């Protein structure tokens, strides 16, 4: 968003201003979940994983009938269901990273009326400072949380693989 004192100097359309993109992303249904406290965030991730079981369970059951191979069925189903979580996390990470990049950048690329007429606007220092503070205190913690979640999933895959080989 252009600062009040520089609104007349800001040619970037409202919906393409990095601050407005951040506000829109922060309030959208999937991205809003990554701003919740840890308990609510983990609850949302578990819900995504649980719903992914609806697709994963029949596939796992076809490969490993639960009445014969219960451990392999559970491990295979859990791993397959986590693909839904990974896809959601990738979407979240890419969206937050895009907005982070737009806020950190000293220039803003925008389109006036279509893809063929792109322009660049240089942010005044006060707007750049504000945007970088938002990144430091709002977006970087979200990106770190998502990275931690990816690392935890990778750890679970490793543990699952070890357990798989024990059966």
mmCIF file of C-alpha atoms in Angstrom, residues 27-119:
data_model
loop_
_atom_site.group_PDB
_atom_site.id
_atom_site.type_symbol
_atom_site.label_atom_id
_atom_site.label_comp_id
_atom_site.label_asym_id
_atom_site.label_seq_id
_atom_site.Cartn_x
_atom_site.Cartn_y
_atom_site.Cartn_z
ATOM 1 C CA UNK A 27 -7.204 -13.098 5.535
ATOM 2 C CA UNK A 28 -7.734 -15.865 2.944
ATOM 3 C CA UNK A 29 -9.019 -19.175 4.314
ATOM 4 C CA UNK A 30 -5.982 -21.443 3.846
ATOM 5 C CA UNK A 31 -3.291 -18.858 4.538
ATOM 6 C CA UNK A 32 -5.067 -17.587 7.645
ATOM 7 C CA UNK A 33 -4.486 -21.019 9.211
ATOM 8 C CA UNK A 34 -0.714 -20.562 9.130
ATOM 9 C CA UNK A 35 -1.038 -17.435 11.305
ATOM 10 C CA UNK A 36 -2.838 -19.235 14.136
ATOM 11 C CA UNK A 37 -1.172 -20.179 17.414
ATOM 12 C CA UNK A 38 0.754 -23.471 17.384
ATOM 13 C CA UNK A 39 -2.060 -25.597 18.810
ATOM 14 C CA UNK A 40 -4.659 -24.386 16.306
ATOM 15 C CA UNK A 41 -2.129 -24.595 13.459
ATOM 16 C CA UNK A 42 -1.274 -28.229 14.288
ATOM 17 C CA UNK A 43 -5.001 -28.998 14.598
ATOM 18 C CA UNK A 44 -5.559 -27.675 11.052
ATOM 19 C CA UNK A 45 -2.623 -29.730 9.731
ATOM 20 C CA UNK A 46 -4.024 -32.855 11.423
ATOM 21 C CA UNK A 47 -7.431 -32.142 9.856
ATOM 22 C CA UNK A 48 -5.857 -31.934 6.401
ATOM 23 C CA UNK A 49 -4.007 -35.184 7.091
ATOM 24 C CA UNK A 50 -7.199 -36.848 8.369
ATOM 25 C CA UNK A 51 -9.208 -35.772 5.338
ATOM 26 C CA UNK A 52 -6.421 -37.020 3.071
ATOM 27 C CA UNK A 53 -6.952 -40.459 4.583
ATOM 28 C CA UNK A 54 -10.254 -40.576 2.657
ATOM 29 C CA UNK A 55 -8.208 -40.914 -0.537
ATOM 30 C CA UNK A 56 -5.219 -42.726 0.938
ATOM 31 C CA UNK A 57 -7.030 -45.504 2.810
ATOM 32 C CA UNK A 58 -8.600 -47.241 -0.228
ATOM 33 C CA UNK A 59 -5.269 -47.171 -2.071
ATOM 34 C CA UNK A 60 -3.401 -48.506 0.951
ATOM 35 C CA UNK A 61 -6.086 -51.174 1.498
ATOM 36 C CA UNK A 62 -5.783 -52.316 -2.127
ATOM 37 C CA UNK A 63 -2.027 -52.707 -1.704
ATOM 38 C CA UNK A 64 -1.985 -54.037 1.859
ATOM 39 C CA UNK A 65 -5.281 -55.590 3.009
ATOM 40 C CA UNK A 66 -5.765 -54.409 6.606
ATOM 41 C CA UNK A 67 -6.835 -57.846 7.843
ATOM 42 C CA UNK A 68 -3.479 -59.335 6.678
ATOM 43 C CA UNK A 69 -0.983 -56.468 6.874
ATOM 44 C CA UNK A 70 -2.290 -53.970 9.412
ATOM 45 C CA UNK A 71 1.090 -52.339 10.121
ATOM 46 C CA UNK A 72 1.912 -51.886 6.430
ATOM 47 C CA UNK A 73 -1.615 -50.625 5.750
ATOM 48 C CA UNK A 74 -1.311 -47.989 8.511
ATOM 49 C CA UNK A 75 2.180 -46.886 7.470
ATOM 50 C CA UNK A 76 1.301 -46.756 3.775
ATOM 51 C CA UNK A 77 -1.958 -44.915 4.459
ATOM 52 C CA UNK A 78 -0.265 -42.447 6.794
ATOM 53 C CA UNK A 79 2.476 -41.715 4.259
ATOM 54 C CA UNK A 80 -0.008 -41.330 1.403
ATOM 55 C CA UNK A 81 -2.276 -39.096 3.508
ATOM 56 C CA UNK A 82 0.683 -36.867 4.326
ATOM 57 C CA UNK A 83 0.984 -36.050 0.617
ATOM 58 C CA UNK A 84 -2.110 -33.874 1.066
ATOM 59 C CA UNK A 85 -0.362 -32.082 3.928
ATOM 60 C CA UNK A 86 2.788 -31.606 1.846
ATOM 61 C CA UNK A 87 0.769 -30.121 -1.027
ATOM 62 C CA UNK A 88 -0.998 -27.714 1.336
ATOM 63 C CA UNK A 89 2.317 -26.722 2.940
ATOM 64 C CA UNK A 90 3.949 -26.129 -0.444
ATOM 65 C CA UNK A 91 1.042 -23.888 -1.426
ATOM 66 C CA UNK A 92 1.307 -21.977 1.838
ATOM 67 C CA UNK A 93 5.072 -21.602 1.579
ATOM 68 C CA UNK A 94 4.997 -20.382 -2.018
ATOM 69 C CA UNK A 95 2.250 -17.854 -1.277
ATOM 70 C CA UNK A 96 3.989 -16.432 1.796
ATOM 71 C CA UNK A 97 7.375 -16.436 0.059
ATOM 72 C CA UNK A 98 5.929 -14.497 -2.906
ATOM 73 C CA UNK A 99 4.477 -11.799 -0.643
ATOM 74 C CA UNK A 100 7.698 -11.729 1.403
ATOM 75 C CA UNK A 101 9.693 -11.145 -1.762
ATOM 76 C CA UNK A 102 7.336 -8.366 -2.917
ATOM 77 C CA UNK A 103 7.511 -6.619 0.449
ATOM 78 C CA UNK A 104 11.324 -6.891 0.746
ATOM 79 C CA UNK A 105 11.995 -5.670 -2.762
ATOM 80 C CA UNK A 106 12.901 -1.982 -3.143
ATOM 81 C CA UNK A 107 10.947 -1.951 -6.412
ATOM 82 C CA UNK A 108 7.434 -3.120 -7.248
ATOM 83 C CA UNK A 109 6.680 -4.624 -10.634
ATOM 84 C CA UNK A 110 3.058 -4.076 -11.647
ATOM 85 C CA UNK A 111 0.810 -4.219 -14.683
ATOM 86 C CA UNK A 112 -1.278 -1.209 -15.593
ATOM 87 C CA UNK A 113 -3.834 -2.896 -17.826
ATOM 88 C CA UNK A 114 -2.432 -6.272 -18.919
ATOM 89 C CA UNK A 115 0.573 -8.549 -19.177
ATOM 90 C CA UNK A 116 2.095 -6.523 -22.009
ATOM 91 C CA UNK A 117 2.569 -3.214 -20.194
ATOM 92 C CA UNK A 118 4.529 -4.014 -17.062
ATOM 93 C CA UNK A 119 6.035 -1.141 -15.102
#
